[in-house]
């Protein structure tokens, strides 16, 4: 957010052929039933996971340590996109607040998480709409902005949606009900920052996280988590959510650096990876624990290399998820 306003072959059964040697015929014939039985068992077990031992290993490596989660779907990124592959789960269209979803089981059953992907890929075509001023409590600011991009043109809006999809999958595997403020072109622009806050409020979210990437000067590196300051003005009153939001933000920051290896910002937050602000409508108008995370600086070549990597974006989602899970469990 660079504005002042708002990604084998299955072994085949079988064994050595039975040689035609008269003296051994009877002995070998006695072994055939056992071999056939072993083959049947092999085929049954092998076909049950649809891919043999290699897929089982992948399934073990990607499952949550606390749940028997299914194999994670692979969301192709901008650098690992396959022809004809979807960029994420099927879009939930029809309103600016896509329907919530959840697996209904797991350690986060009953918990609601709202994910707010910063900006919208369609904002570029709706300048007049996103420039409209909205009330953020302390003053009036733009409805939204286009966000930033890497020097090669990979936009913040595409980045945030990709990470949001990955994060949604991880949280749903834990049993949480997850709601996105917008998804895959619905709506075609926005929502405005005040509406993004209201979506979290209306969902009675246990935690809300707005995902961004920064557009600072080259050489400025690292992530930072933005916490709401104590605002009490107009329609804004963050005082009830400040302590919980700080707890949420600290847990996300700690897990983000641990999982991704991305350093805390060297230009904001004094090396803590935490920044408090009172000028963001998405925080000012929230009545539920909420933070922003700037995952890195898109204008720095080292950070851009990470942000444009599908592998790294998966780690980013895992780090954010770990922080949210820790917060919701209170552990």
mmCIF file with all atom_site columns, C-alpha atoms in Angstrom, residues 37-116:
data_model
loop_
_atom_site.group_PDB
_atom_site.id
_atom_site.type_symbol
_atom_site.label_atom_id
_atom_site.label_alt_id
_atom_site.label_comp_id
_atom_site.label_asym_id
_atom_site.label_entity_id
_atom_site.label_seq_id
_atom_site.pdbx_PDB_ins_code
_atom_site.Cartn_x
_atom_site.Cartn_y
_atom_site.Cartn_z
_atom_site.occupancy
_atom_site.B_iso_or_equiv
_atom_site.pdbx_formal_charge
_atom_site.auth_seq_id
_atom_site.auth_comp_id
_atom_site.auth_asym_id
_atom_site.auth_atom_id
_atom_site.pdbx_PDB_model_num
ATOM 1  C CA . UNK A 1 37  ? -2.922  -61.738 -2.450  1.00 0.00 ? 37  UNK A CA 1
ATOM 2  C CA . UNK A 1 38  ? -0.038  -59.303 -2.023  1.00 0.00 ? 38  UNK A CA 1
ATOM 3  C CA . UNK A 1 39  ? -0.750  -57.799 -5.430  1.00 0.00 ? 39  UNK A CA 1
ATOM 4  C CA . UNK A 1 40  ? -4.425  -57.294 -4.570  1.00 0.00 ? 40  UNK A CA 1
ATOM 5  C CA . UNK A 1 41  ? -3.505  -55.587 -1.294  1.00 0.00 ? 41  UNK A CA 1
ATOM 6  C CA . UNK A 1 42  ? -0.999  -53.363 -3.102  1.00 0.00 ? 42  UNK A CA 1
ATOM 7  C CA . UNK A 1 43  ? -3.529  -52.298 -5.726  1.00 0.00 ? 43  UNK A CA 1
ATOM 8  C CA . UNK A 1 44  ? -6.151  -51.559 -3.088  1.00 0.00 ? 44  UNK A CA 1
ATOM 9  C CA . UNK A 1 45  ? -3.887  -49.408 -0.926  1.00 0.00 ? 45  UNK A CA 1
ATOM 10 C CA . UNK A 1 46  ? -2.211  -47.705 -3.882  1.00 0.00 ? 46  UNK A CA 1
ATOM 11 C CA . UNK A 1 47  ? -5.471  -46.701 -5.528  1.00 0.00 ? 47  UNK A CA 1
ATOM 12 C CA . UNK A 1 48  ? -6.984  -45.418 -2.304  1.00 0.00 ? 48  UNK A CA 1
ATOM 13 C CA . UNK A 1 49  ? -4.876  -42.231 -2.293  1.00 0.00 ? 49  UNK A CA 1
ATOM 14 C CA . UNK A 1 50  ? -4.909  -41.789 -6.056  1.00 0.00 ? 50  UNK A CA 1
ATOM 15 C CA . UNK A 1 51  ? -1.174  -41.500 -6.498  1.00 0.00 ? 51  UNK A CA 1
ATOM 16 C CA . UNK A 1 52  ? 0.990   -43.838 -4.499  1.00 0.00 ? 52  UNK A CA 1
ATOM 17 C CA . UNK A 1 53  ? 3.699   -43.036 -1.985  1.00 0.00 ? 53  UNK A CA 1
ATOM 18 C CA . UNK A 1 54  ? 4.789   -39.740 -3.519  1.00 0.00 ? 54  UNK A CA 1
ATOM 19 C CA . UNK A 1 55  ? 1.365   -38.156 -3.103  1.00 0.00 ? 55  UNK A CA 1
ATOM 20 C CA . UNK A 1 56  ? 1.158   -39.546 0.421   1.00 0.00 ? 56  UNK A CA 1
ATOM 21 C CA . UNK A 1 57  ? 4.415   -37.800 1.241   1.00 0.00 ? 57  UNK A CA 1
ATOM 22 C CA . UNK A 1 58  ? 3.082   -34.516 -0.127  1.00 0.00 ? 58  UNK A CA 1
ATOM 23 C CA . UNK A 1 59  ? -0.106  -34.942 1.845   1.00 0.00 ? 59  UNK A CA 1
ATOM 24 C CA . UNK A 1 60  ? 1.873   -35.500 5.033   1.00 0.00 ? 60  UNK A CA 1
ATOM 25 C CA . UNK A 1 61  ? 4.066   -32.476 4.426   1.00 0.00 ? 61  UNK A CA 1
ATOM 26 C CA . UNK A 1 62  ? 1.193   -30.053 3.796   1.00 0.00 ? 62  UNK A CA 1
ATOM 27 C CA . UNK A 1 63  ? -1.308  -31.141 6.435   1.00 0.00 ? 63  UNK A CA 1
ATOM 28 C CA . UNK A 1 64  ? -1.728  -29.012 9.522   1.00 0.00 ? 64  UNK A CA 1
ATOM 29 C CA . UNK A 1 65  ? 0.224   -30.312 12.538  1.00 0.00 ? 65  UNK A CA 1
ATOM 30 C CA . UNK A 1 66  ? -2.926  -30.240 14.643  1.00 0.00 ? 66  UNK A CA 1
ATOM 31 C CA . UNK A 1 67  ? -5.482  -31.557 12.172  1.00 0.00 ? 67  UNK A CA 1
ATOM 32 C CA . UNK A 1 68  ? -5.822  -34.218 9.525   1.00 0.00 ? 68  UNK A CA 1
ATOM 33 C CA . UNK A 1 69  ? -6.265  -31.589 6.854   1.00 0.00 ? 69  UNK A CA 1
ATOM 34 C CA . UNK A 1 70  ? -6.606  -32.593 3.193   1.00 0.00 ? 70  UNK A CA 1
ATOM 35 C CA . UNK A 1 71  ? -3.937  -31.897 0.628   1.00 0.00 ? 71  UNK A CA 1
ATOM 36 C CA . UNK A 1 72  ? -3.709  -28.184 -0.078  1.00 0.00 ? 72  UNK A CA 1
ATOM 37 C CA . UNK A 1 73  ? -4.841  -27.146 -3.528  1.00 0.00 ? 73  UNK A CA 1
ATOM 38 C CA . UNK A 1 74  ? -2.168  -25.506 -5.640  1.00 0.00 ? 74  UNK A CA 1
ATOM 39 C CA . UNK A 1 75  ? -2.898  -21.917 -6.578  1.00 0.00 ? 75  UNK A CA 1
ATOM 40 C CA . UNK A 1 76  ? -0.662  -20.974 -9.495  1.00 0.00 ? 76  UNK A CA 1
ATOM 41 C CA . UNK A 1 77  ? 1.053   -17.640 -9.120  1.00 0.00 ? 77  UNK A CA 1
ATOM 42 C CA . UNK A 1 78  ? 2.213   -15.119 -11.652 1.00 0.00 ? 78  UNK A CA 1
ATOM 43 C CA . UNK A 1 79  ? 5.539   -16.937 -11.991 1.00 0.00 ? 79  UNK A CA 1
ATOM 44 C CA . UNK A 1 80  ? 4.244   -20.514 -11.844 1.00 0.00 ? 80  UNK A CA 1
ATOM 45 C CA . UNK A 1 81  ? 0.998   -20.265 -13.768 1.00 0.00 ? 81  UNK A CA 1
ATOM 46 C CA . UNK A 1 82  ? 0.017   -23.253 -15.904 1.00 0.00 ? 82  UNK A CA 1
ATOM 47 C CA . UNK A 1 83  ? -2.023  -22.959 -19.047 1.00 0.00 ? 83  UNK A CA 1
ATOM 48 C CA . UNK A 1 84  ? -5.702  -23.139 -18.266 1.00 0.00 ? 84  UNK A CA 1
ATOM 49 C CA . UNK A 1 85  ? -5.199  -23.158 -14.486 1.00 0.00 ? 85  UNK A CA 1
ATOM 50 C CA . UNK A 1 86  ? -7.411  -21.103 -12.247 1.00 0.00 ? 86  UNK A CA 1
ATOM 51 C CA . UNK A 1 87  ? -5.827  -18.383 -10.165 1.00 0.00 ? 87  UNK A CA 1
ATOM 52 C CA . UNK A 1 88  ? -7.714  -19.561 -7.100  1.00 0.00 ? 88  UNK A CA 1
ATOM 53 C CA . UNK A 1 89  ? -10.945 -21.037 -5.829  1.00 0.00 ? 89  UNK A CA 1
ATOM 54 C CA . UNK A 1 90  ? -14.126 -20.373 -7.745  1.00 0.00 ? 90  UNK A CA 1
ATOM 55 C CA . UNK A 1 91  ? -15.223 -16.791 -7.378  1.00 0.00 ? 91  UNK A CA 1
ATOM 56 C CA . UNK A 1 92  ? -17.955 -15.932 -4.971  1.00 0.00 ? 92  UNK A CA 1
ATOM 57 C CA . UNK A 1 93  ? -19.831 -13.372 -6.966  1.00 0.00 ? 93  UNK A CA 1
ATOM 58 C CA . UNK A 1 94  ? -23.005 -11.428 -6.628  1.00 0.00 ? 94  UNK A CA 1
ATOM 59 C CA . UNK A 1 95  ? -22.202 -8.848  -3.949  1.00 0.00 ? 95  UNK A CA 1
ATOM 60 C CA . UNK A 1 96  ? -19.419 -6.718  -2.585  1.00 0.00 ? 96  UNK A CA 1
ATOM 61 C CA . UNK A 1 97  ? -19.288 -9.027  0.441   1.00 0.00 ? 97  UNK A CA 1
ATOM 62 C CA . UNK A 1 98  ? -18.822 -12.586 -0.856  1.00 0.00 ? 98  UNK A CA 1
ATOM 63 C CA . UNK A 1 99  ? -20.544 -15.336 1.090   1.00 0.00 ? 99  UNK A CA 1
ATOM 64 C CA . UNK A 1 100 ? -18.609 -16.801 3.979   1.00 0.00 ? 100 UNK A CA 1
ATOM 65 C CA . UNK A 1 101 ? -17.462 -20.390 3.904   1.00 0.00 ? 101 UNK A CA 1
ATOM 66 C CA . UNK A 1 102 ? -16.030 -22.858 6.380   1.00 0.00 ? 102 UNK A CA 1
ATOM 67 C CA . UNK A 1 103 ? -15.295 -26.553 6.728   1.00 0.00 ? 103 UNK A CA 1
ATOM 68 C CA . UNK A 1 104 ? -17.375 -26.780 9.904   1.00 0.00 ? 104 UNK A CA 1
ATOM 69 C CA . UNK A 1 105 ? -14.772 -28.796 11.831  1.00 0.00 ? 105 UNK A CA 1
ATOM 70 C CA . UNK A 1 106 ? -11.341 -28.337 13.286  1.00 0.00 ? 106 UNK A CA 1
ATOM 71 C CA . UNK A 1 107 ? -9.726  -26.284 16.004  1.00 0.00 ? 107 UNK A CA 1
ATOM 72 C CA . UNK A 1 108 ? -11.230 -23.001 14.758  1.00 0.00 ? 108 UNK A CA 1
ATOM 73 C CA . UNK A 1 109 ? -14.800 -24.222 14.397  1.00 0.00 ? 109 UNK A CA 1
ATOM 74 C CA . UNK A 1 110 ? -17.164 -21.370 15.232  1.00 0.00 ? 110 UNK A CA 1
ATOM 75 C CA . UNK A 1 111 ? -14.540 -18.670 14.598  1.00 0.00 ? 111 UNK A CA 1
ATOM 76 C CA . UNK A 1 112 ? -15.065 -16.053 11.886  1.00 0.00 ? 112 UNK A CA 1
ATOM 77 C CA . UNK A 1 113 ? -12.159 -14.443 10.041  1.00 0.00 ? 113 UNK A CA 1
ATOM 78 C CA . UNK A 1 114 ? -12.516 -11.613 7.540   1.00 0.00 ? 114 UNK A CA 1
ATOM 79 C CA . UNK A 1 115 ? -9.723  -11.236 4.982   1.00 0.00 ? 115 UNK A CA 1
ATOM 80 C CA . UNK A 1 116 ? -9.490  -7.876  3.247   1.00 0.00 ? 116 UNK A CA 1
#
